[in-house]
Amino acid sequence: MNSADLVAIWLTLKLALVVTVVLLLIGTPLAWWLARSRRWFRPVVEAVVALPLVLPPTVLGFYLLLLLGRSGPLAPLLSWLDLTLVFSFGGLVVGSVIFSLPFVVNPLKNAFQEIPAGQLEAAATLGAGFWDRFFTIVLPLARAGYLTALVMGFAHTLGEFGVVLMIGGNIPGETQVLSIALYDHVEQLDYARAHVLAAGVLVFSFVALTALYLSGRGRQLMRL
Amino acid sequence: MTALSGNLRLTRGMFALDAGLEVAETGITTVCGRSGAGKTTLLRCIAGLEPQVQGRLQAGEALWLDSARNFCLPPERRAVGLVSQDAHLFPHLDVSANLLYGQRRIRGRAARVQLDTVVATLQLADLLHRSVQGLSGGERRRVAIGRALLTSPRLLLLDEPVAALDGPGRREVLDGICAALDALAIPCLYVSHDLHEAARLAQQMLWMDAGRIVASGAAGEVLCDPRLPFAQAEDAAAVVEATVIEYHSRLFLSRLRFEGGELWAAVGDAPAGQKLRVQIAARDVSLATVRPQQTSVLNVIECEVVEITAVADSPAHALVRLSAGATGLLARVTWKSVAELQLAPGGRLWAMVKSVALLN
């Protein structure tokens, strides 16, 4: 494995880690709201969250490129914040977060829905405030959902291609992630280097999913 | 002094709760009514679990709700213990961690209730280190009641705590509730479907109908109110608070005194001075306008007729509400007898009580 591949692998792991952390932070309140709200527009929000499941990643990447680009509607805000999101690591994070959102939100939503409202009401009448209830009742009871969300968010971010290519391009050390490096090798008919990367991802994904199913939490995967 | 007073209004679809409420500082107040009358909703409003509720609620010094000033104390800040029909024990904690969950979160008031007392009165010693998953229905309820009591609440709310329990489980839970409330002197609102259970436990009673509290007062009075289903029921009975005067071991009978007279009853060998609660069924009471002589009936009590009303399920019968001193009694007799004896409110007569049943 040469250093360019190592850089791509390191970048991919960093991206997956950052994206997973961001997803858990955003996904928790979003999943909580989806699990508990009875507002009429909840199905609309659910559909938006689930869109990445069915959209070709290039469609998502294309619109993100337009949205975040220099002449996009968010350009004034981004330049005021001094942020460049197109063809940068930051852009990859934004794109990946949106792309992997349902893989984190749905397991969490399912886990939250399985906690009976009565449990939380009992905790409230026993003197536990909102955050107290969250940390002492919700988190322990939703542990399986968090494990699933963590594995799925991380593994799905590792494997993405279309969104990354559209919004990040192919800049080594900045936006060239593992899947794109792999694509490069195949383009150049360098199958030996392609094998190293491809087999690595295959083995990692297989091990992660096996571990998840072994822990008995895999059933939640299919309930997206 | 009341443990809780106020009024609560809540509209939800076709249902409207509109309840004026006073809960006595001591003892059990049972909340009765048909299903859908709003009993559970009333408890939820008191606990603070229905934020849309309007009205005012004062618990001793503490104000819990004043919708006129847009004030509604959240449930975690109310010194109230709620045990709902499903015990809702926390599955990831064992029994002792469940019990201590609330005690660790007491804010700004003394922990009056000690774990030892709760464990002893509710008989939880053998359960402490068990997982909540393996508990029986009765055990789950007892743990839930103990968990609520350990928050040292000003008021305990129990929503049908023995519903769906079998005989022994039911008995264990009821005994535990009585022992714990006695030991801790915590007032309790107790929702019950069961007339017998309500009569056994209640010092005070409320009757709810369509979201309103239509009757409330001392258990003896409410049970004798002919407008309420208790008195209308075929097995209607008056409840009498009595004190043992003496036990005649040769007769296996006790002489009891109540406010309004004396009773002979086979209620075991309780010692003199023991307070008992006995029940006298309306159909076991016959009436006579002259003092009956030479009768096998042991208990003949002088009474005054308070009112005479119809019985919904039997056109032949009348329900005669009587007062013996401060104690209310009921007699279920035929209209024919009412006419022949020329019974009328205010009239004095003799009630012959054929049977006295011990309630606790």
Coordinates of C-alpha atoms in Angstrom, one line a residue:
Chain A
M1 CA 0.0 0.0 0.0
N2 CA 1.5 3.3 -1.0
S3 CA 1.3 6.6 0.9
A4 CA -1.4 8.0 -1.3
D5 CA -3.7 5.1 -0.4
L6 CA -2.8 5.5 3.3
V7 CA -3.8 9.2 3.0
A8 CA -7.1 8.2 1.4
I9 CA -7.8 5.7 4.1
W10 CA -6.9 8.1 6.9
L11 CA -9.1 10.8 5.3
T12 CA -12.0 8.3 5.0
L13 CA -11.7 7.3 8.6
K14 CA -11.6 10.9 9.8
L15 CA -14.6 11.7 7.6
A16 CA -16.6 8.7 8.9
L17 CA -15.7 9.6 12.5
V18 CA -16.6 13.3 12.2
V19 CA -19.8 12.5 10.3
T20 CA -20.9 9.8 12.8
V21 CA -20.4 12.2 15.7
V22 CA -22.3 15.0 13.9
L23 CA -25.0 12.6 13.0
L24 CA -25.5 11.3 16.5
L25 CA -25.7 14.9 17.7
I26 CA -28.2 16.0 15.1
G27 CA -29.9 12.7 14.8
T28 CA -30.8 12.4 18.5
P29 CA -33.2 15.4 18.7
L30 CA -34.5 14.8 15.2
A31 CA -35.2 11.2 15.9
W32 CA -36.8 12.1 19.3
W33 CA -39.1 14.6 17.6
L34 CA -40.0 12.1 14.9
A35 CA -40.7 9.4 17.5
R36 CA -42.9 11.6 19.7
S37 CA -44.4 14.4 17.6
R38 CA -48.0 14.2 16.4
R39 CA -47.7 17.3 14.1
W40 CA -49.3 17.0 10.7
F41 CA -46.0 17.7 8.9
R42 CA -44.1 15.0 10.6
P43 CA -44.6 12.6 7.6
V44 CA -43.1 15.3 5.4
V45 CA -40.0 15.5 7.6
E46 CA -39.8 11.7 7.7
A47 CA -39.9 11.7 3.9
V48 CA -37.1 14.3 3.7
V49 CA -34.9 12.3 6.1
A50 CA -35.6 9.1 4.2
L51 CA -34.9 10.7 0.7
P52 CA -31.2 9.6 0.6
L53 CA -32.3 6.0 0.8
V54 CA -33.9 6.2 -2.6
L55 CA -32.2 9.1 -4.4
P56 CA -29.2 8.4 -6.6
P57 CA -26.3 9.9 -4.6
T58 CA -25.3 12.0 -7.7
V59 CA -28.7 13.7 -7.6
L60 CA -28.1 14.7 -4.0
G61 CA -24.5 15.7 -4.7
F62 CA -25.6 17.8 -7.7
Y63 CA -28.1 19.8 -5.7
L64 CA -25.7 20.2 -2.8
L65 CA -23.1 21.4 -5.3
L66 CA -25.5 24.1 -6.6
L67 CA -26.7 25.0 -3.0
L68 CA -23.2 25.3 -1.5
G69 CA -21.4 26.6 -4.6
R70 CA -20.0 30.1 -5.1
S71 CA -23.1 31.3 -6.9
G72 CA -25.6 29.3 -4.8
P73 CA -28.3 30.7 -2.6
L74 CA -26.1 30.1 0.5
A75 CA -23.1 31.8 -1.0
P76 CA -23.5 35.1 1.0
L77 CA -23.8 33.3 4.3
L78 CA -20.9 31.0 3.5
S79 CA -18.6 33.9 2.5
W80 CA -19.6 35.8 5.6
L81 CA -18.7 32.8 7.7
D82 CA -15.5 32.5 5.6
L83 CA -16.4 28.9 4.7
T84 CA -15.7 27.0 1.5
L85 CA -17.8 23.9 1.4
V86 CA -17.4 22.9 -2.2
F87 CA -14.3 20.7 -3.0
S88 CA -13.3 20.7 0.6
F89 CA -13.4 18.4 3.6
G90 CA -16.1 20.5 5.2
G91 CA -18.2 20.0 2.1
L92 CA -17.7 16.2 2.4
V93 CA -18.9 16.3 6.0
V94 CA -22.1 18.2 5.0
G95 CA -22.8 15.9 2.1
S96 CA -22.1 12.8 4.1
V97 CA -24.2 13.9 7.0
I98 CA -27.2 14.4 4.8
F99 CA -26.5 11.2 2.8
S100 CA -26.2 9.0 5.9
L101 CA -29.0 10.7 7.9
P102 CA -31.6 8.0 7.6
F103 CA -29.1 5.3 8.7
V104 CA -28.7 7.1 12.0
V105 CA -32.1 8.7 12.5
N106 CA -34.2 5.6 11.8
P107 CA -32.6 3.2 14.3
L108 CA -32.8 5.9 16.9
K109 CA -36.4 6.7 16.1
N110 CA -37.3 3.0 16.3
A111 CA -35.5 2.8 19.7
F112 CA -37.2 5.9 21.1
Q113 CA -40.6 4.7 19.9
E114 CA -40.2 1.5 21.8
I115 CA -39.8 3.3 25.1
P116 CA -43.3 3.5 26.6
A117 CA -44.4 7.1 27.4
G118 CA -45.4 5.7 30.8
Q119 CA -41.8 5.0 31.7
L120 CA -40.8 8.6 31.1
E121 CA -43.9 9.9 33.0
A122 CA -43.0 7.6 35.9
A123 CA -39.5 9.0 35.9
A124 CA -41.0 12.6 35.9
T125 CA -43.2 11.9 38.8
L126 CA -40.2 10.5 40.6
G127 CA -38.5 13.8 40.3
A128 CA -36.4 13.4 37.2
G129 CA -36.3 16.5 34.9
F130 CA -36.0 16.4 31.1
W131 CA -32.2 15.8 30.8
D132 CA -32.2 13.5 33.9
R133 CA -34.8 11.4 32.2
F134 CA -32.8 11.4 28.9
F135 CA -29.6 10.3 30.5
T136 CA -31.0 7.8 33.0
I137 CA -34.0 6.3 31.1
V138 CA -33.9 7.1 27.4
L139 CA -30.2 6.5 26.7
P140 CA -29.9 3.1 28.6
L141 CA -33.2 1.9 27.0
A142 CA -32.1 3.1 23.5
R143 CA -28.6 1.6 23.8
A144 CA -29.3 -1.0 21.0
G145 CA -30.6 1.8 18.7
Y146 CA -27.4 3.8 19.3
L147 CA -25.2 0.9 18.6
T148 CA -27.0 0.3 15.3
A149 CA -27.0 4.0 14.4
L150 CA -23.2 4.2 15.2
V151 CA -22.3 1.2 13.1
M152 CA -24.6 2.1 10.2
G153 CA -23.6 5.8 10.1
F154 CA -19.9 5.0 10.2
A155 CA -20.0 2.1 7.7
H156 CA -22.3 3.9 5.3
T157 CA -20.1 7.0 5.3
L158 CA -17.1 4.8 4.5
G159 CA -18.7 3.4 1.4
E160 CA -20.2 6.5 -0.2
F161 CA -19.1 7.6 -3.6
G162 CA -21.5 9.7 -5.6
V163 CA -22.1 12.5 -3.3
V164 CA -18.4 12.8 -2.4
L165 CA -17.4 12.9 -6.1
M166 CA -20.0 15.5 -6.9
I167 CA -19.3 17.9 -4.0
G168 CA -15.7 17.0 -3.1
G169 CA -14.1 16.1 -6.4
N170 CA -10.9 14.1 -6.2
I171 CA -8.2 16.1 -4.4
P172 CA -5.7 13.9 -2.7
G173 CA -5.4 14.6 1.0
E174 CA -8.4 16.9 1.0
T175 CA -11.3 15.1 -0.6
Q176 CA -10.0 12.0 -2.2
V177 CA -11.6 9.3 0.0
L178 CA -11.2 5.6 -0.2
S179 CA -13.9 4.8 -2.7
I180 CA -12.7 7.5 -5.1
A181 CA -9.1 6.3 -4.8
L182 CA -10.4 2.8 -5.6
Y183 CA -12.2 4.1 -8.7
D184 CA -9.0 5.9 -9.8
H185 CA -7.0 2.6 -9.5
V186 CA -9.6 0.7 -11.5
E187 CA -9.6 3.5 -14.2
Q188 CA -5.8 3.1 -14.4
L189 CA -6.2 -0.7 -14.5
D190 CA -4.1 -1.0 -11.4
Y191 CA -6.2 -3.9 -10.0
A192 CA -3.6 -4.9 -7.4
R193 CA -4.0 -1.6 -5.5
A194 CA -7.7 -1.6 -6.1
H195 CA -7.9 -5.1 -4.5
V196 CA -6.2 -3.9 -1.3
L197 CA -8.7 -1.1 -0.8
A198 CA -11.8 -3.0 -2.0
A199 CA -11.1 -6.1 0.1
G200 CA -10.3 -3.9 3.1
V201 CA -13.7 -2.2 2.9
L202 CA -15.5 -5.5 2.3
V203 CA -13.9 -7.2 5.3
F204 CA -14.5 -4.2 7.5
S205 CA -18.2 -4.0 6.6
F206 CA -18.7 -7.7 6.9
V207 CA -17.1 -7.8 10.4
A208 CA -19.1 -4.8 11.5
L209 CA -22.4 -6.2 10.4
T210 CA -21.7 -9.6 11.8
A211 CA -20.8 -8.1 15.1
L212 CA -24.1 -6.1 15.0
Y213 CA -26.2 -9.2 14.2
L214 CA -24.3 -11.3 16.7
S215 CA -25.3 -8.8 19.4
G216 CA -28.9 -9.3 18.5
R217 CA -29.4 -5.8 17.4
G218 CA -29.3 -6.4 13.6
R219 CA -33.0 -6.8 13.3
Q220 CA -33.2 -3.0 13.7
L221 CA -31.2 -2.6 10.5
M222 CA -34.0 -3.8 8.3
R223 CA -36.5 -1.4 9.9
L224 CA -35.4 1.8 8.1
Chain B
M1 CA -56.5 21.4 56.4
T2 CA -56.5 19.6 53.1
A3 CA -53.6 17.8 51.4
L4 CA -54.8 19.1 48.0
S5 CA -57.5 21.5 46.9
G6 CA -58.4 23.2 43.7
N7 CA -60.3 22.8 40.5
L8 CA -59.2 21.3 37.2
R9 CA -60.6 21.6 33.7
L10 CA -59.5 19.8 30.6
T11 CA -61.2 19.3 27.3
R12 CA -60.1 16.5 25.0
G13 CA -62.3 15.7 22.1
M14 CA -65.7 14.7 23.4
F15 CA -64.5 14.4 27.0
A16 CA -64.4 17.3 29.4
L17 CA -63.0 17.1 32.9
D18 CA -64.3 19.7 35.2
A19 CA -63.5 18.7 38.8
G20 CA -63.6 20.6 42.0
L21 CA -61.4 18.8 44.4
E22 CA -60.5 18.6 48.1
V23 CA -58.4 15.7 49.4
A24 CA -58.2 15.2 53.2
E25 CA -54.9 15.5 55.0
T26 CA -55.0 11.9 56.1
G27 CA -56.3 8.6 55.0
I28 CA -57.4 7.1 51.8
T29 CA -59.8 8.9 49.5
T30 CA -61.2 6.5 46.9
V31 CA -62.1 7.8 43.5
C32 CA -64.9 5.8 42.0
G33 CA -66.9 6.0 38.8
R34 CA -67.7 4.1 35.6
S35 CA -64.9 3.6 33.1
G36 CA -64.5 6.8 31.0
A37 CA -65.6 9.0 33.9
G38 CA -62.2 10.6 34.0
K39 CA -60.6 9.0 37.1
T40 CA -57.3 8.4 35.4
T41 CA -57.3 11.8 33.8
L42 CA -57.9 13.4 37.1
L43 CA -54.9 11.7 38.6
R44 CA -52.8 12.6 35.6
C45 CA -53.8 16.3 35.9
I46 CA -52.9 16.2 39.6
A47 CA -49.5 14.7 38.9
G48 CA -48.8 17.3 36.2
L49 CA -48.8 15.0 33.2
E50 CA -51.5 17.0 31.4
P51 CA -50.0 20.3 30.7
Q52 CA -53.1 21.6 28.9
V53 CA -55.1 21.5 32.1
Q54 CA -56.8 24.7 33.3
G55 CA -57.6 25.8 36.8
R56 CA -55.8 25.9 40.1
L57 CA -54.2 23.4 42.4
Q58 CA -52.8 24.0 45.9
A59 CA -51.0 21.3 47.8
G60 CA -50.6 22.6 51.3
E61 CA -48.1 25.5 51.1
A62 CA -47.2 24.7 47.5
L63 CA -49.0 26.0 44.4
W64 CA -48.9 23.4 41.6
L65 CA -51.2 25.0 39.1
D66 CA -52.6 28.4 38.4
S67 CA -53.6 28.7 34.8
A68 CA -54.9 32.3 35.3
R69 CA -51.2 33.2 35.9
N70 CA -50.0 30.7 33.3
F71 CA -48.3 28.7 36.0
C72 CA -48.0 24.9 35.8
L73 CA -45.4 23.2 37.9
P74 CA -43.9 20.3 36.0
P75 CA -44.4 16.7 37.4
E76 CA -40.8 16.4 38.5
R77 CA -41.2 19.4 40.9
R78 CA -44.5 18.2 42.4
A79 CA -44.2 16.2 45.7
V80 CA -46.6 13.6 44.4
G81 CA -46.3 9.9 43.9
L82 CA -48.2 8.3 41.1
V83 CA -48.6 4.6 40.5
S84 CA -50.4 4.0 37.2
Q85 CA -52.2 0.8 36.2
D86 CA -49.1 -0.5 34.5
A87 CA -46.4 -0.3 37.2
H88 CA -43.8 1.1 34.7
L89 CA -40.8 -0.2 36.5
F90 CA -37.5 0.6 34.8
P91 CA -36.4 -2.6 33.0
H92 CA -32.7 -1.7 33.0
L93 CA -32.5 -1.3 36.8
D94 CA -33.0 -3.9 39.5
V95 CA -35.6 -3.7 42.2
S96 CA -33.5 -1.7 44.7
A97 CA -32.3 0.8 42.0
N98 CA -35.9 1.2 41.0
L99 CA -36.9 1.9 44.6
L100 CA -34.2 4.4 45.1
Y101 CA -34.6 6.2 41.8
G102 CA -37.1 8.7 43.2
Q103 CA -35.5 9.0 46.7
R104 CA -32.3 10.2 45.1
R105 CA -34.2 13.0 43.4
I106 CA -36.1 14.5 46.3
R107 CA -35.7 18.3 46.1
G108 CA -35.9 20.7 48.9
R109 CA -37.8 18.5 51.3
A110 CA -36.9 16.0 54.0
A111 CA -36.7 12.4 53.1
R112 CA -39.4 11.4 55.6
V113 CA -39.8 7.9 54.2
Q114 CA -37.0 5.5 54.9
L115 CA -36.2 2.5 52.7
D116 CA -36.5 0.2 55.8
T117 CA -40.1 1.2 56.4
V118 CA -41.1 0.7 52.8
V119 CA -39.3 -2.6 52.5
A120 CA -41.0 -3.9 55.7
T121 CA -44.5 -2.7 55.1
L122 CA -44.6 -3.7 51.4
Q123 CA -42.6 -6.9 52.1
L124 CA -40.0 -6.2 49.5
A125 CA -36.9 -7.7 51.3
D126 CA -36.7 -10.8 49.2
L127 CA -37.0 -8.8 45.9
L128 CA -34.4 -6.2 46.4
H129 CA -31.6 -7.7 44.3
R130 CA -33.8 -9.2 41.7
S131 CA -34.3 -8.0 38.1
V132 CA -37.7 -6.5 37.5
Q133 CA -38.3 -8.8 34.5
G134 CA -39.0 -11.8 36.7
L135 CA -41.5 -10.2 39.1
S136 CA -45.1 -11.3 39.3
G137 CA -47.9 -8.7 38.8
G138 CA -48.4 -8.2 42.5
E139 CA -44.7 -7.8 43.1
R140 CA -44.4 -5.3 40.3
R141 CA -47.2 -3.2 41.9
R142 CA -45.6 -3.4 45.3
V143 CA -42.3 -2.2 44.0
A144 CA -43.9 0.6 42.1
I145 CA -45.8 1.7 45.2
G146 CA -42.6 1.6 47.3
R147 CA -40.8 3.6 44.6
A148 CA -43.4 6.3 44.7
L149 CA -43.6 6.4 48.5
L150 CA -39.8 6.8 48.8
T151 CA -40.1 10.2 47.2
S152 CA -41.8 11.3 50.5
P153 CA -44.8 12.6 48.6
R154 CA -47.4 15.0 50.0
L155 CA -49.9 12.9 48.3
L156 CA -49.9 9.4 46.8
L157 CA -52.0 8.7 43.7
L158 CA -52.9 5.0 43.0
D159 CA -54.6 4.1 39.8
E160 CA -56.4 0.7 40.3
P161 CA -53.3 -0.8 42.0
V162 CA -54.9 -4.2 42.3
A163 CA -56.7 -4.4 39.0
A164 CA -56.0 -7.6 37.1
L165 CA -54.3 -9.3 40.1
D166 CA -55.4 -12.7 41.4
G167 CA -56.6 -13.3 45.0
P168 CA -53.3 -13.7 46.8
G169 CA -51.5 -11.0 44.8
R170 CA -54.4 -8.6 45.4
R171 CA -54.4 -9.3 49.2
E172 CA -50.6 -8.8 49.4
V173 CA -50.8 -5.4 47.6
L174 CA -53.8 -4.2 49.6
D175 CA -52.3 -5.2 52.9
G176 CA -49.0 -3.5 51.8
I177 CA -50.8 -0.3 50.9
C178 CA -52.7 -0.2 54.2
A179 CA -49.6 -0.9 56.3
A180 CA -47.4 1.6 54.4
L181 CA -50.0 4.4 54.5
D182 CA -50.6 3.8 58.2
A183 CA -46.9 3.8 59.0
L184 CA -46.1 6.9 56.9
A185 CA -49.3 9.0 57.3
I186 CA -49.4 10.0 53.7
P187 CA -52.8 10.8 52.2
C188 CA -53.8 8.9 49.2
L189 CA -56.1 9.2 46.2
Y190 CA -57.1 5.7 45.2
V191 CA -58.9 5.0 42.0
S192 CA -61.0 1.8 42.2
H193 CA -63.6 0.0 40.2
D194 CA -64.5 -2.4 43.0
L195 CA -67.2 -1.4 45.5
H196 CA -65.9 -3.8 48.1
E197 CA -62.3 -2.6 47.8
A198 CA -63.4 1.0 47.9
A199 CA -65.5 0.3 51.0
R200 CA -62.7 -1.5 52.7
L201 CA -60.1 1.2 52.3
A202 CA -61.8 4.5 52.1
Q203 CA -62.1 7.2 54.7
Q204 CA -63.3 9.6 52.1
M205 CA -64.9 8.8 48.8
L206 CA -65.4 10.7 45.5
W207 CA -67.9 9.7 42.8
M208 CA -67.0 10.8 39.3
D209 CA -69.4 10.9 36.3
A210 CA -68.6 12.3 32.9
G211 CA -65.6 14.3 34.0
R212 CA -67.3 15.8 37.1
I213 CA -67.0 14.9 40.8
V214 CA -70.7 14.5 41.6
A215 CA -70.4 13.4 45.2
S216 CA -67.7 13.5 47.8
G217 CA -67.5 13.1 51.5
A218 CA -67.0 10.6 54.3
A219 CA -67.1 7.0 53.0
G220 CA -70.1 6.1 55.2
E221 CA -72.1 9.0 53.7
V222 CA -71.2 8.5 50.1
L223 CA -71.9 4.7 50.3
C224 CA -75.4 5.5 51.6
D225 CA -76.3 8.2 49.1
P226 CA -79.2 6.7 47.1
R227 CA -78.4 8.8 44.0
L228 CA -75.1 6.9 43.6
P229 CA -74.6 3.5 42.1
F230 CA -73.1 2.2 45.4
A231 CA -76.5 2.3 47.2
Q232 CA -78.4 1.3 44.1
A233 CA -76.4 -1.8 43.6
E234 CA -78.0 -5.1 44.6
D235 CA -75.2 -5.7 47.1
A236 CA -75.4 -2.2 48.5
A237 CA -74.0 -1.9 52.0
A238 CA -73.3 0.7 54.7
V239 CA -69.9 0.9 56.3
V240 CA -69.7 1.3 60.0
E241 CA -66.6 2.3 62.0
A242 CA -66.8 0.5 65.2
T243 CA -64.6 -0.2 68.3
V244 CA -64.4 -3.5 70.1
I245 CA -65.8 -3.3 73.6
E246 CA -65.3 -6.9 74.6
Y247 CA -64.9 -10.3 73.1
H248 CA -67.0 -13.1 74.6
S249 CA -64.9 -16.2 74.1
R250 CA -67.8 -18.5 75.1
L251 CA -70.1 -17.1 72.4
F252 CA -67.3 -16.4 69.9
L253 CA -68.9 -13.0 69.5
S254 CA -67.7 -9.4 70.0
R255 CA -69.6 -6.5 71.3
L256 CA -68.9 -3.4 69.2
R257 CA -69.7 0.2 69.7
F258 CA -70.3 2.7 66.9
E259 CA -71.6 6.2 66.8
G260 CA -75.3 5.4 67.2
G261 CA -75.4 2.2 69.1
E262 CA -73.9 -1.2 69.7
L263 CA -73.5 -4.4 67.6
W264 CA -72.9 -8.0 68.2
A265 CA -70.7 -9.6 65.6
A266 CA -68.5 -12.6 64.9
V267 CA -65.4 -10.7 63.9
G268 CA -62.7 -12.8 65.5
D269 CA -61.1 -12.2 68.9
A270 CA -59.9 -8.7 68.3
P271 CA -58.9 -7.1 71.7
A272 CA -61.0 -4.4 73.4
G273 CA -60.3 -1.0 72.0
Q274 CA -59.4 -2.3 68.5
K275 CA -61.0 -0.2 65.7
L276 CA -62.8 -2.2 63.1
R277 CA -64.7 -1.4 59.9
V278 CA -67.7 -3.5 59.4
Q279 CA -70.2 -3.7 56.5
I280 CA -74.0 -4.1 56.8
A281 CA -75.7 -5.1 53.5
A282 CA -78.9 -3.3 52.7
R283 CA -80.8 -6.5 52.0
D284 CA -79.8 -7.9 55.5
V285 CA -81.7 -5.1 57.2
S286 CA -85.4 -5.5 58.1
L287 CA -87.5 -2.7 59.6
A288 CA -90.0 -2.7 62.4
T289 CA -92.0 0.2 63.8
V290 CA -92.2 -1.3 67.3
R291 CA -89.2 -2.8 69.1
P292 CA -89.1 -6.4 68.1
Q293 CA -89.2 -8.9 71.0
Q294 CA -88.3 -12.5 71.0
T295 CA -86.3 -12.5 67.8
S296 CA -83.2 -14.4 66.8
V297 CA -81.8 -11.2 65.3
L298 CA -79.1 -10.0 67.7
N299 CA -78.7 -6.5 66.5
V300 CA -81.7 -4.2 66.7
I301 CA -80.8 -0.6 66.2
E302 CA -83.0 2.4 66.8
C303 CA -82.9 4.7 63.7
E304 CA -84.5 7.6 62.0
V305 CA -85.7 7.5 58.4
V306 CA -83.7 10.0 56.3
E307 CA -85.2 9.3 52.9
I308 CA -86.9 6.6 50.8
T309 CA -86.0 6.2 47.2
A310 CA -86.7 3.8 44.3
V311 CA -84.2 1.1 43.3
A312 CA -83.3 1.2 39.6
D313 CA -83.1 -2.5 39.0
S314 CA -86.2 -3.7 41.0
P315 CA -89.5 -1.9 40.9
A316 CA -90.8 -3.9 43.9
H317 CA -88.1 -2.6 46.2
A318 CA -87.4 0.7 48.0
L319 CA -84.1 1.9 49.4
V320 CA -84.5 3.3 52.9
R321 CA -81.7 5.5 54.1
L322 CA -81.5 5.5 57.9
S323 CA -79.4 7.3 60.5
A324 CA -78.4 5.7 63.7
G325 CA -76.9 8.7 65.5
A326 CA -74.1 9.8 63.3
T327 CA -73.9 6.5 61.3
G328 CA -75.8 6.0 58.1
L329 CA -77.5 2.6 57.3
L330 CA -79.4 1.3 54.3
A331 CA -82.3 -1.0 54.2
R332 CA -83.7 -2.6 51.0
V333 CA -87.3 -3.4 51.6
T334 CA -90.4 -3.8 49.4
W335 CA -92.7 -0.9 48.6
K336 CA -95.5 -3.0 50.1
S337 CA -93.6 -2.9 53.5
V338 CA -93.0 0.9 53.1
A339 CA -96.8 1.4 52.7
E340 CA -97.9 -1.0 55.5
L341 CA -95.4 0.4 58.0
Q342 CA -96.3 4.0 56.8
L343 CA -92.6 4.8 56.6
A344 CA -91.8 8.5 55.9
P345 CA -88.7 10.7 56.4
G346 CA -88.3 11.7 60.0
G347 CA -90.1 8.6 61.3
R348 CA -88.4 6.6 64.1
L349 CA -88.1 2.8 63.8
W350 CA -86.0 -0.3 64.6
A351 CA -83.6 -1.8 62.1
M352 CA -83.0 -5.5 62.5
V353 CA -79.5 -6.4 61.2
K354 CA -79.2 -10.0 60.2
S355 CA -75.6 -10.0 59.4
V356 CA -72.5 -7.9 60.0
A357 CA -69.4 -8.5 57.9
L358 CA -65.8 -7.5 58.9
L359 CA -64.2 -5.4 56.2
N360 CA -60.5 -5.3 57.2

